[in-house]
Tab-separated table of C-alpha atoms and ligand atoms in Angstrom:
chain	number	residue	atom	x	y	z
A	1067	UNK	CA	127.922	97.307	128.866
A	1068	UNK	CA	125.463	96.807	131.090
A	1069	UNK	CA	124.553	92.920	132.579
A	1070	UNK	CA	121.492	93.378	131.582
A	1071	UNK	CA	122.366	94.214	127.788
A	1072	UNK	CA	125.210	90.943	128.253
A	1073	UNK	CA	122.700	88.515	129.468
A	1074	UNK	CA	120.069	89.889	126.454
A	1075	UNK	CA	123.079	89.395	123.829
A	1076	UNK	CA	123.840	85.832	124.748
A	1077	UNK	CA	120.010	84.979	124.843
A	1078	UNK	CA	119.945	86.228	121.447
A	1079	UNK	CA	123.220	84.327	120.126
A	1080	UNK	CA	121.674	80.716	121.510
A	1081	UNK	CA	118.509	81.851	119.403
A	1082	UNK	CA	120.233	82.084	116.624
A	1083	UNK	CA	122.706	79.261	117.024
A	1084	UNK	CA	119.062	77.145	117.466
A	1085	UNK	CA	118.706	77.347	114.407
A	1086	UNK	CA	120.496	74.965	111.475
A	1087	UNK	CA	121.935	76.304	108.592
A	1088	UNK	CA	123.037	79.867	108.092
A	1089	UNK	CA	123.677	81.728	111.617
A	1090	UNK	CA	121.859	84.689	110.416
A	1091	UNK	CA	119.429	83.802	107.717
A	1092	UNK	CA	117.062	80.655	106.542
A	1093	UNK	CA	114.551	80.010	103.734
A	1094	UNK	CA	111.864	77.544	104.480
A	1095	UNK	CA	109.188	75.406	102.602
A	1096	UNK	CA	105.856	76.079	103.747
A	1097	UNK	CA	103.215	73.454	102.518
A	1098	UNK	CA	99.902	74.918	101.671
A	1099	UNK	CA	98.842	71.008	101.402
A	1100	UNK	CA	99.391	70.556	104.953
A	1101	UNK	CA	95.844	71.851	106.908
A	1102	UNK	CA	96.405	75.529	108.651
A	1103	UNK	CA	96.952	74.502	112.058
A	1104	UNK	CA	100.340	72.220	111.061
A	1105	UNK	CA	102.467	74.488	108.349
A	1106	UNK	CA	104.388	76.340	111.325
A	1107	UNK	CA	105.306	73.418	113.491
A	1108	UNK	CA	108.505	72.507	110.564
A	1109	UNK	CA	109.789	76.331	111.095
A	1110	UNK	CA	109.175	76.935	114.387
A	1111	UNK	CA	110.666	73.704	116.122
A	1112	UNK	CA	114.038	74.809	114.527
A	1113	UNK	CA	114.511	77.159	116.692
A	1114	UNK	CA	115.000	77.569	121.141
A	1115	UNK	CA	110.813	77.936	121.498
A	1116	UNK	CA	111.370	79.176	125.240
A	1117	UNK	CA	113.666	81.785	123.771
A	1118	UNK	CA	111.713	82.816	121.242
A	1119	UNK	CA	108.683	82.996	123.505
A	1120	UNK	CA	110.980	85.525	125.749
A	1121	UNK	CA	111.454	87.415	122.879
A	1122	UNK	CA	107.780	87.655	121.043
A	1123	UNK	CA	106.463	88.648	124.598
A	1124	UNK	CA	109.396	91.050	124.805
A	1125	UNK	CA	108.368	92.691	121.436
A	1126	UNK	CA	104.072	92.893	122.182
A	1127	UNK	CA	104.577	94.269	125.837
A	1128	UNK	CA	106.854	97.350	124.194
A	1129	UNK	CA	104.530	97.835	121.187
A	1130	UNK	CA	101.369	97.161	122.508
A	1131	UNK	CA	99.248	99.770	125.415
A	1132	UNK	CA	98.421	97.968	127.820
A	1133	UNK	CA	94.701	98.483	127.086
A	1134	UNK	CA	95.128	96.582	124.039
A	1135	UNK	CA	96.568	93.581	125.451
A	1136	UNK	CA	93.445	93.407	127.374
A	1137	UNK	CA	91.279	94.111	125.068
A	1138	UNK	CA	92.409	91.770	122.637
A	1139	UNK	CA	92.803	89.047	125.304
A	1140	UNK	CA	89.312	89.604	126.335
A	1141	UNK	CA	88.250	89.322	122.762
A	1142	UNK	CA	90.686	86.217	121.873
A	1143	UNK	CA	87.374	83.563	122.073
A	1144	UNK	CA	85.305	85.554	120.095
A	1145	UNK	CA	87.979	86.668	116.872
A	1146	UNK	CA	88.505	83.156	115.929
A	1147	UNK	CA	85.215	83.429	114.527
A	1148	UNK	CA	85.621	86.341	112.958
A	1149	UNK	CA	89.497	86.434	111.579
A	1150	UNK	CA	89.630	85.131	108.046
A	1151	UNK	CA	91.381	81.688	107.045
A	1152	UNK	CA	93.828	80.083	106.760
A	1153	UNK	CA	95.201	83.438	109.444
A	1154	UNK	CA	92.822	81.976	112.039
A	1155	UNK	CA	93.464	78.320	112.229
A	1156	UNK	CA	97.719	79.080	111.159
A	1157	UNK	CA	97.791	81.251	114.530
A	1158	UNK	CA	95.694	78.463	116.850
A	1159	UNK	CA	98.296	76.171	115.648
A	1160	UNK	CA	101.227	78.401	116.705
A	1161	UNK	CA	99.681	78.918	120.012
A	1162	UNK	CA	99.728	75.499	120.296
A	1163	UNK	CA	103.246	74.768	119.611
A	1164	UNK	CA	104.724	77.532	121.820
A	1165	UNK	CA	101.910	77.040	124.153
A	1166	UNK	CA	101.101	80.599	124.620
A	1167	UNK	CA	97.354	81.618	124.431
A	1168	UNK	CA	95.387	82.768	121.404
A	1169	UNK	CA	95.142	86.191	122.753
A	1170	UNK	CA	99.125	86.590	122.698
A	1171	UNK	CA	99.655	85.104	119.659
A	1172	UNK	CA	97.190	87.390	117.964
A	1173	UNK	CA	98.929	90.299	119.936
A	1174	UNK	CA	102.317	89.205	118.098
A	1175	UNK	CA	100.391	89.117	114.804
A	1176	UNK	CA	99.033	92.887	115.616
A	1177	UNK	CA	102.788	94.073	116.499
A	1178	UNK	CA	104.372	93.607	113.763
A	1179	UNK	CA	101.956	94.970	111.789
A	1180	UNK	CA	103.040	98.288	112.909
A	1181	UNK	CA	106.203	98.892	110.275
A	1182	UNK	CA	109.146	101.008	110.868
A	1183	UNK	CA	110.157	103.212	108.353
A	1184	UNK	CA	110.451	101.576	105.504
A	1185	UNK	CA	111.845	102.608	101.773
A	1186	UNK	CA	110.416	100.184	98.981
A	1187	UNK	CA	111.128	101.090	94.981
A	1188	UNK	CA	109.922	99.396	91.537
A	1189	UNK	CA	111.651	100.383	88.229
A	1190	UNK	CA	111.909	99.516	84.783
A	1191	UNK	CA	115.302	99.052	82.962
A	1192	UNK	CA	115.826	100.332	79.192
A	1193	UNK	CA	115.047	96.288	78.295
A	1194	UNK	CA	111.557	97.004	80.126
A	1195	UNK	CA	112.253	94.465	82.722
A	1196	UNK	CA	110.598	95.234	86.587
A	1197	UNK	CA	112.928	95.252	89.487
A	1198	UNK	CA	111.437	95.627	92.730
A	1199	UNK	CA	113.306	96.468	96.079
A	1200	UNK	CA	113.048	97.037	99.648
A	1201	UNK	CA	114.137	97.821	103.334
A	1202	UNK	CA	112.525	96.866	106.171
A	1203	UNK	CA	113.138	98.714	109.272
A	1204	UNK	CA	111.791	97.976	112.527
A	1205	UNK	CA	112.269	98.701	116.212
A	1206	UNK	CA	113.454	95.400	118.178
A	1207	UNK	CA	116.000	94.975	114.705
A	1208	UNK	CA	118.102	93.117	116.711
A	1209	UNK	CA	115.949	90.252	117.767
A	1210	UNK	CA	114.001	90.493	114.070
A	1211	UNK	CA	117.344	89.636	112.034
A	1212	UNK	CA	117.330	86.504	113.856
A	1213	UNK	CA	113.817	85.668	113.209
A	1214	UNK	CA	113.388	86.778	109.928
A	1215	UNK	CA	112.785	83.834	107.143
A	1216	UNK	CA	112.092	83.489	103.320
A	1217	UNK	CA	108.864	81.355	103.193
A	1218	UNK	CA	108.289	79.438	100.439
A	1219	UNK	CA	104.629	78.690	100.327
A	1220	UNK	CA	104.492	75.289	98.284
A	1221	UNK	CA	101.383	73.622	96.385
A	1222	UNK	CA	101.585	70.715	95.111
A	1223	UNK	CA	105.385	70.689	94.812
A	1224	UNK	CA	105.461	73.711	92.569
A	1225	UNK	CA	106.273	77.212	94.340
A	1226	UNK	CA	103.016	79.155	94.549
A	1227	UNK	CA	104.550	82.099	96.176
A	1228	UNK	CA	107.408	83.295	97.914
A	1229	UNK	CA	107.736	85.778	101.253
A	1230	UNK	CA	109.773	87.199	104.056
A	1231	UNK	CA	108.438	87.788	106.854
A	1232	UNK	CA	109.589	87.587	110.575
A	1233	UNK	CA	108.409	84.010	112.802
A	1234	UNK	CA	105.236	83.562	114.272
A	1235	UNK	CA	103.719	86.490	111.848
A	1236	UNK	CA	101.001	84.647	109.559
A	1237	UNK	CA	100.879	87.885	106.913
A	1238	UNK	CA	103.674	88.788	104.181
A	1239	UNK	CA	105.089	92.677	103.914
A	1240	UNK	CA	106.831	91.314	101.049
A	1241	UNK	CA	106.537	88.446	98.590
A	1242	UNK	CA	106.642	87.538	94.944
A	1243	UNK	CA	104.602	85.164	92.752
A	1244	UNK	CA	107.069	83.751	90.412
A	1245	UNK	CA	106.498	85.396	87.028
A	1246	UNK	CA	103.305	87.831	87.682
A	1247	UNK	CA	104.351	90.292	90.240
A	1248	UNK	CA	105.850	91.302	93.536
A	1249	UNK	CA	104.285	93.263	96.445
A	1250	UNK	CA	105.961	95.197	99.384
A	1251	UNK	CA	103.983	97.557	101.796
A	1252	UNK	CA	104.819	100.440	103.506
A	1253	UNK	CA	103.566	102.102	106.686
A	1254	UNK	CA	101.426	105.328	106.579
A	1255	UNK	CA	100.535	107.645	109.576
A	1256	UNK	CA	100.101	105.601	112.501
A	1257	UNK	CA	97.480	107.851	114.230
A	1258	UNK	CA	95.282	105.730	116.907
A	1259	UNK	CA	97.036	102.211	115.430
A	1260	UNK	CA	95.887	99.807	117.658
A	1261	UNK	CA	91.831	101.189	117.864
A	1262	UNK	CA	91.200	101.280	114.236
A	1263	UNK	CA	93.107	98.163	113.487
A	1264	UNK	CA	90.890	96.573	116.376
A	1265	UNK	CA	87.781	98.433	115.336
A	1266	UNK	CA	88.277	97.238	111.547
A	1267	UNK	CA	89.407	93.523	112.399
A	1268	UNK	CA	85.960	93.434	113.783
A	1269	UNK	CA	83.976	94.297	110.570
A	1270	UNK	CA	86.424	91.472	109.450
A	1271	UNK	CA	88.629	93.963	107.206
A	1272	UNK	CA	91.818	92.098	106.990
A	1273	UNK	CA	95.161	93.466	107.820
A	1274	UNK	CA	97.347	94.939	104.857
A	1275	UNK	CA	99.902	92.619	105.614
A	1276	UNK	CA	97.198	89.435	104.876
A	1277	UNK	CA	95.384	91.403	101.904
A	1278	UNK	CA	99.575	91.346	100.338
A	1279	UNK	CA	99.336	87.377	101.139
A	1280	UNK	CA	96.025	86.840	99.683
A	1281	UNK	CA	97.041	88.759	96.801
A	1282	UNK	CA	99.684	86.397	96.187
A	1283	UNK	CA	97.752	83.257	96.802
A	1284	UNK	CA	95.119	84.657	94.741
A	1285	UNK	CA	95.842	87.022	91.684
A	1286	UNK	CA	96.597	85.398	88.653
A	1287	UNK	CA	98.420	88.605	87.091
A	1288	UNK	CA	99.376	92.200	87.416
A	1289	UNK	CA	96.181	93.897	86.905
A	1290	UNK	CA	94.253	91.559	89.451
A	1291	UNK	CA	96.501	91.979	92.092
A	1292	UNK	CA	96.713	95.928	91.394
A	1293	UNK	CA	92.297	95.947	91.544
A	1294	UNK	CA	92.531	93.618	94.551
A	1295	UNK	CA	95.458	95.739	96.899
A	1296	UNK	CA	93.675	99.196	95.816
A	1297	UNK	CA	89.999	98.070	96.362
A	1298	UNK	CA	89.530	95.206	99.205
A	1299	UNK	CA	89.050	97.237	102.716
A	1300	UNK	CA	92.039	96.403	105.306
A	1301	UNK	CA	92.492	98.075	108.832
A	1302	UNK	CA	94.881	100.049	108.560
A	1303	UNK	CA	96.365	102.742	106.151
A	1304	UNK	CA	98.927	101.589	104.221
A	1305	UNK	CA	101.538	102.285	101.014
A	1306	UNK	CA	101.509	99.193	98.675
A	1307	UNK	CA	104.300	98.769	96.072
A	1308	UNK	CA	103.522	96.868	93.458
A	1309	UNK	CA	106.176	95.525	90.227
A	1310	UNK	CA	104.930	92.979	87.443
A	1311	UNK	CA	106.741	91.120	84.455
A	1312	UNK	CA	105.749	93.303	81.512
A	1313	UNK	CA	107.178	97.064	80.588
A	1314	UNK	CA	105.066	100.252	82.728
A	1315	UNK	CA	103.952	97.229	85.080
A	1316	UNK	CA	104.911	99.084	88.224
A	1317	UNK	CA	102.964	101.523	90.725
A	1318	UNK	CA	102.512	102.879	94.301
A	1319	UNK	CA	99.127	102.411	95.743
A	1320	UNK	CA	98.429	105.245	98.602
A	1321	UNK	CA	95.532	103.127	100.804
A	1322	UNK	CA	92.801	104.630	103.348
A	1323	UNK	CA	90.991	101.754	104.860
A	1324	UNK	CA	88.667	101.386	102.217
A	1325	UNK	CA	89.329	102.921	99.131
A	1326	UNK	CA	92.774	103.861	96.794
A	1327	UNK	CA	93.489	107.634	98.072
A	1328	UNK	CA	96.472	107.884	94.750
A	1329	UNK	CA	97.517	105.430	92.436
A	1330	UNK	CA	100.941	106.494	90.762
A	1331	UNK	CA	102.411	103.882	87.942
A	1332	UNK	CA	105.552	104.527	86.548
A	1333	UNK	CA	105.373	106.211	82.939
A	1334	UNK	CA	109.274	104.932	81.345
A	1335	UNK	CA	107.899	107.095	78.376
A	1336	UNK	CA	108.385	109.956	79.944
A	1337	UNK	CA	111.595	109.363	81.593
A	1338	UNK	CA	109.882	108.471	85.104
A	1339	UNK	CA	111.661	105.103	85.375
A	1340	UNK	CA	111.434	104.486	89.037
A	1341	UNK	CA	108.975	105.330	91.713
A	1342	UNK	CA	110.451	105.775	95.525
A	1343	UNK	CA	108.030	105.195	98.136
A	1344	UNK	CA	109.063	105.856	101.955
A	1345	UNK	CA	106.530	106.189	104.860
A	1346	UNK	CA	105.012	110.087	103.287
A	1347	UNK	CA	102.527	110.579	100.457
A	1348	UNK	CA	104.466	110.983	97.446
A	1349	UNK	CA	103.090	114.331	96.979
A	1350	UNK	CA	104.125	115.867	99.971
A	1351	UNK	CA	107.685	116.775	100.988
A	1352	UNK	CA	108.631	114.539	103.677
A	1353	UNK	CA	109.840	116.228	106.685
A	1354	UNK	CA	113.627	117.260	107.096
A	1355	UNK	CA	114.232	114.677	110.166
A	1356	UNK	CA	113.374	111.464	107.634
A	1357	UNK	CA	114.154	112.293	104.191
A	1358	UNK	CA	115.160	109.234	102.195
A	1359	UNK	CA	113.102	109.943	99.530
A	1360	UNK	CA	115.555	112.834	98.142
A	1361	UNK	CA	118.681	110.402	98.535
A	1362	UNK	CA	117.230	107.291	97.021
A	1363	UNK	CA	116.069	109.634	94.384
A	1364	UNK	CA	119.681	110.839	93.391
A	1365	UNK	CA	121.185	107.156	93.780
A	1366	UNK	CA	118.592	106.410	91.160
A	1367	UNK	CA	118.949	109.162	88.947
A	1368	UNK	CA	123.323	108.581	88.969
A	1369	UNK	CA	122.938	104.454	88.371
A	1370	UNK	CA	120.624	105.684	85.376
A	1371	UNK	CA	117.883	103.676	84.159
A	1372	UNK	CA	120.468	101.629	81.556
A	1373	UNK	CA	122.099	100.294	84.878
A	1374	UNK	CA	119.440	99.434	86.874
A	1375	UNK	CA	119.320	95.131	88.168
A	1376	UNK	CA	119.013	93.736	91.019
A	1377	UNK	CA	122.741	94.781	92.000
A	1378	UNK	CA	122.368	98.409	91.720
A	1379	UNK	CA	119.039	98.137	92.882
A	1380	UNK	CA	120.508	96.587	96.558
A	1381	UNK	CA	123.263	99.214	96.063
A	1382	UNK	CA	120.490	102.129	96.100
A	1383	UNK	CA	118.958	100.322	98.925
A	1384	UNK	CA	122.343	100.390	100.653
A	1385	UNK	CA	123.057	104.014	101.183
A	1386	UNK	CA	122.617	105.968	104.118
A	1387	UNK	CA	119.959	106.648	105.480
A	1388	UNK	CA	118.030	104.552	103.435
A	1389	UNK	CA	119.989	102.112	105.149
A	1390	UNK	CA	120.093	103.190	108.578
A	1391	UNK	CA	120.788	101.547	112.219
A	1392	UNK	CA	116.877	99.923	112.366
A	1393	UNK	CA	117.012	98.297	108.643
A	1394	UNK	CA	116.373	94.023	109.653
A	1395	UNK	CA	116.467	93.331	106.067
A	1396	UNK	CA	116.399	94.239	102.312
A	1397	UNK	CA	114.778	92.362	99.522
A	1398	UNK	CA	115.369	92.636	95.885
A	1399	UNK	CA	113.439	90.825	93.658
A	1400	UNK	CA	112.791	90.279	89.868
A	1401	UNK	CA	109.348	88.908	89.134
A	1402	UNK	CA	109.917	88.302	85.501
A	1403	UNK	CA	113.099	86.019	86.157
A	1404	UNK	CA	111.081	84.581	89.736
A	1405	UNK	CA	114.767	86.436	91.420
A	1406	UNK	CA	114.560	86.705	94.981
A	1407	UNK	CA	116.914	87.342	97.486
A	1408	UNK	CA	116.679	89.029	101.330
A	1409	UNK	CA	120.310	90.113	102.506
A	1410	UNK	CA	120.042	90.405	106.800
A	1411	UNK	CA	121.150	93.977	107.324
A	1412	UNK	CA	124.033	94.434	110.213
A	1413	UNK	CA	122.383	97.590	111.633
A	1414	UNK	CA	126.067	99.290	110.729
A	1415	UNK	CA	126.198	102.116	107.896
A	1416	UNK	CA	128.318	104.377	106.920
A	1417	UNK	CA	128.074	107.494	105.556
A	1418	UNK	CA	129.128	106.284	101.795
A	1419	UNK	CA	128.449	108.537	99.316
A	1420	UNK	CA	126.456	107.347	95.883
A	1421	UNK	CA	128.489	108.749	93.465
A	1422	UNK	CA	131.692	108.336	94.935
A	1423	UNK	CA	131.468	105.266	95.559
A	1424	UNK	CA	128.467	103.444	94.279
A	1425	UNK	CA	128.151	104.675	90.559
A	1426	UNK	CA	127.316	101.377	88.297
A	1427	UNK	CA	130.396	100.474	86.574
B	1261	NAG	C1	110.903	73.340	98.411
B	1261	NAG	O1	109.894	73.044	97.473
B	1261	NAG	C2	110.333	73.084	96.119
B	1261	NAG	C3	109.112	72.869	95.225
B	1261	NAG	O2	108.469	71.674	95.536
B	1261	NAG	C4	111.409	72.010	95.909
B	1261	NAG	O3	111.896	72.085	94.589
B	1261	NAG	C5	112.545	72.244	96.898
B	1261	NAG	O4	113.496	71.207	96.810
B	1261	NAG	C6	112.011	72.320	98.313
B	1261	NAG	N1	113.101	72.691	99.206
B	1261	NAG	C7	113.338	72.081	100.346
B	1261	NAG	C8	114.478	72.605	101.157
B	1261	NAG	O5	112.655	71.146	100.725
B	1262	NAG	C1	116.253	112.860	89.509
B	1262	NAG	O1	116.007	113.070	88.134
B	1262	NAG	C2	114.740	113.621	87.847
B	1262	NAG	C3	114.543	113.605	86.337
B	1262	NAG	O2	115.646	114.217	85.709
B	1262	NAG	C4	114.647	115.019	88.450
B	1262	NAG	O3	113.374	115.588	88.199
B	1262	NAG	C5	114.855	114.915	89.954
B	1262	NAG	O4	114.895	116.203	90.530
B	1262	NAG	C6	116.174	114.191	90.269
B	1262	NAG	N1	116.198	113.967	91.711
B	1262	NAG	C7	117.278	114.129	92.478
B	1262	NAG	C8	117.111	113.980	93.935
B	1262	NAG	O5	118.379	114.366	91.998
């Protein structure tokens, strides 16, 4: 091993150890009572902050051009005025409390909004209950299982909302309002990232990730949240994943920046139980280098739609390569029953075989 790659390990195990509790995964209260400016201070002074500085600035100088950094920087003064609350004021109060400027925390903000390839899937059981499940995989997976949290986002002491999302990253790519519905969002064609999101932030179109956590603050049920993810303009082009409490309450929402391109809701009546939605419209073949589409698809199709919960649902999530070496975390979650529970992925697979070994019993 390298020294390098030693000293980067260690760095990464006192991160970790920073924080109380479980080694490799936490669920915090976040009070939505407390102004903007003070909800992170409680989460983030857990943990090393001059480590996790290292690390954030690690993560925007690989995933952001250099142009961008700059740009943004230069523009840092002027978005405040223009980035919609409570995003604004939550990320002038994390610059404050790892002293970092606006510009980089914005930077951090805009890096992780750039997914991995991701595999998300709703489905109905033969009781017409929703499950709802996902991976999230990333690049930097290594430092992102340690700073991945549950958020639970609480008003006056009841839970509005739940999330998981990684530290110092004000928007949710997944979440669940306890009985109504859960959201998870997906990547889509990258092309030119960082100018349109840039471009778009500055006709104040929000990021998908915040539309998913206004969504949850705001929608009161299913059918709201489904007009409000398909219709409000964001900055970037997205897949959101959508499950409620009630039977045929589940769909995949294929987003441009301002407008639904495909809206595709499960139909149980006609034996289309599940929908599996990867990083590819669901009408195309995705290419032959990243198909997980066509293995989640069998996993489904041999647990059968009698056997589905959130078990098998985490066992479908669990197979290669739907699981694969970049996977930070999976989620499952069960709006109906307010279920829901992120596993930390070890980045190991192996090549287990659904119906040898994972058939529901
Ligand atoms: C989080 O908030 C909920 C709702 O108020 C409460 O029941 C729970 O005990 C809180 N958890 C912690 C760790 O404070
Ligand atoms: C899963 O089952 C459906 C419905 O029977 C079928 O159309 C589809 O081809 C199957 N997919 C795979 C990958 O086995």
């Amino acid at each position: 091993m390298p020294a390098s790659t030693v000293w980067r390990l260690l760095l990464l195990g006192l991160l970790a150890a920073a924080a109380r509790g479980d080694s490799t995964f936490r669920r915090f209260n976040m009070s939505l009572d407390a102004p903007p400016s003070q909800r992170w201070g409680p989460i983030l002074r857990q943990y090393n902050i001059p480590l996790l500085k290292k690390f954030l600035d690690e993560i925007v100088r690989s995933v952001a051009p250099q142009w961008a950094i700059h740009v943004v920087n230069q523009l840092a003064p002027v978005l405040t005025n223009i980035l919609p609350q409570p995003y604004q004021e939550e990320i002038e109060g994390i610059s404050k409390i790892l002293d970092v400027n606006l510009g980089d925390v914005l930077l951090v903000n805009f890096a992780y909004e750039i997914l991995g390839y991701c595999t998300s899937i709703v489905a109905q059981d033969t009781r017409g209950i929703i499950y709802h499940g996902r991976n999230m995989d990333f690049a930097f997976s290594d430092i992102l299982r340690i700073i991945t949290v549950d958020i639970q986002y609480v008003k006056k002491d009841q839970i509005a909302y739940t999330g998981t999302t990684f530290l110092g990253f004000v928007g949710l790519w997944t979440g669940q309002k306890p009985n109504k519905f859960s959201i998870s969002g997906n990547e889509r064609a990258k092309v030119n990232w960082w100018k349109t999101a840039i471009a778009a932030i500055l006709k104040k179109s929000p990021s998908p990730s915040w539309l998913i956590r206004d969504t949850l603050s705001e929608a009161t049920n299913y059918h709201e949240a489904l007009k409000k993810l398909a219709c409000t303009p964001i900055n970037a082009n997205v897949y959101f994943i959508l499950g409620g409490v009630k039977q045929n309450e589940g769909t995949i929402i294929t987003r441009d920046l301002n407008k639904p391109v495909d809206i595709w809701p499960l139909k149980p009546a006609e034996g289309q139980w599940y929908r599996v939605q990867t990083n590819y419209d669901h009408w195309k073949s995705p290419p032959s280098w990243d198909d997980r589409r066509t293995p989640a698809n069998r996993a489904l199709n041999y647990t059968m739609q009698k056997n589905i919960n959130l078990n098998t649902m985490f066992k479908v999530l669990s197979i290669r390569p739907v699981l694969n070496e970049r996977t930070v975390y999976t989620t499952i979650m069960c709006a109906a029953r307010s279920d829901y529970k992120t596993i930390i992925r070890s980045g190991k697979t192996n090549k287990l075989d659904y119906k040898k070994n994972y058939t529901a019993a």
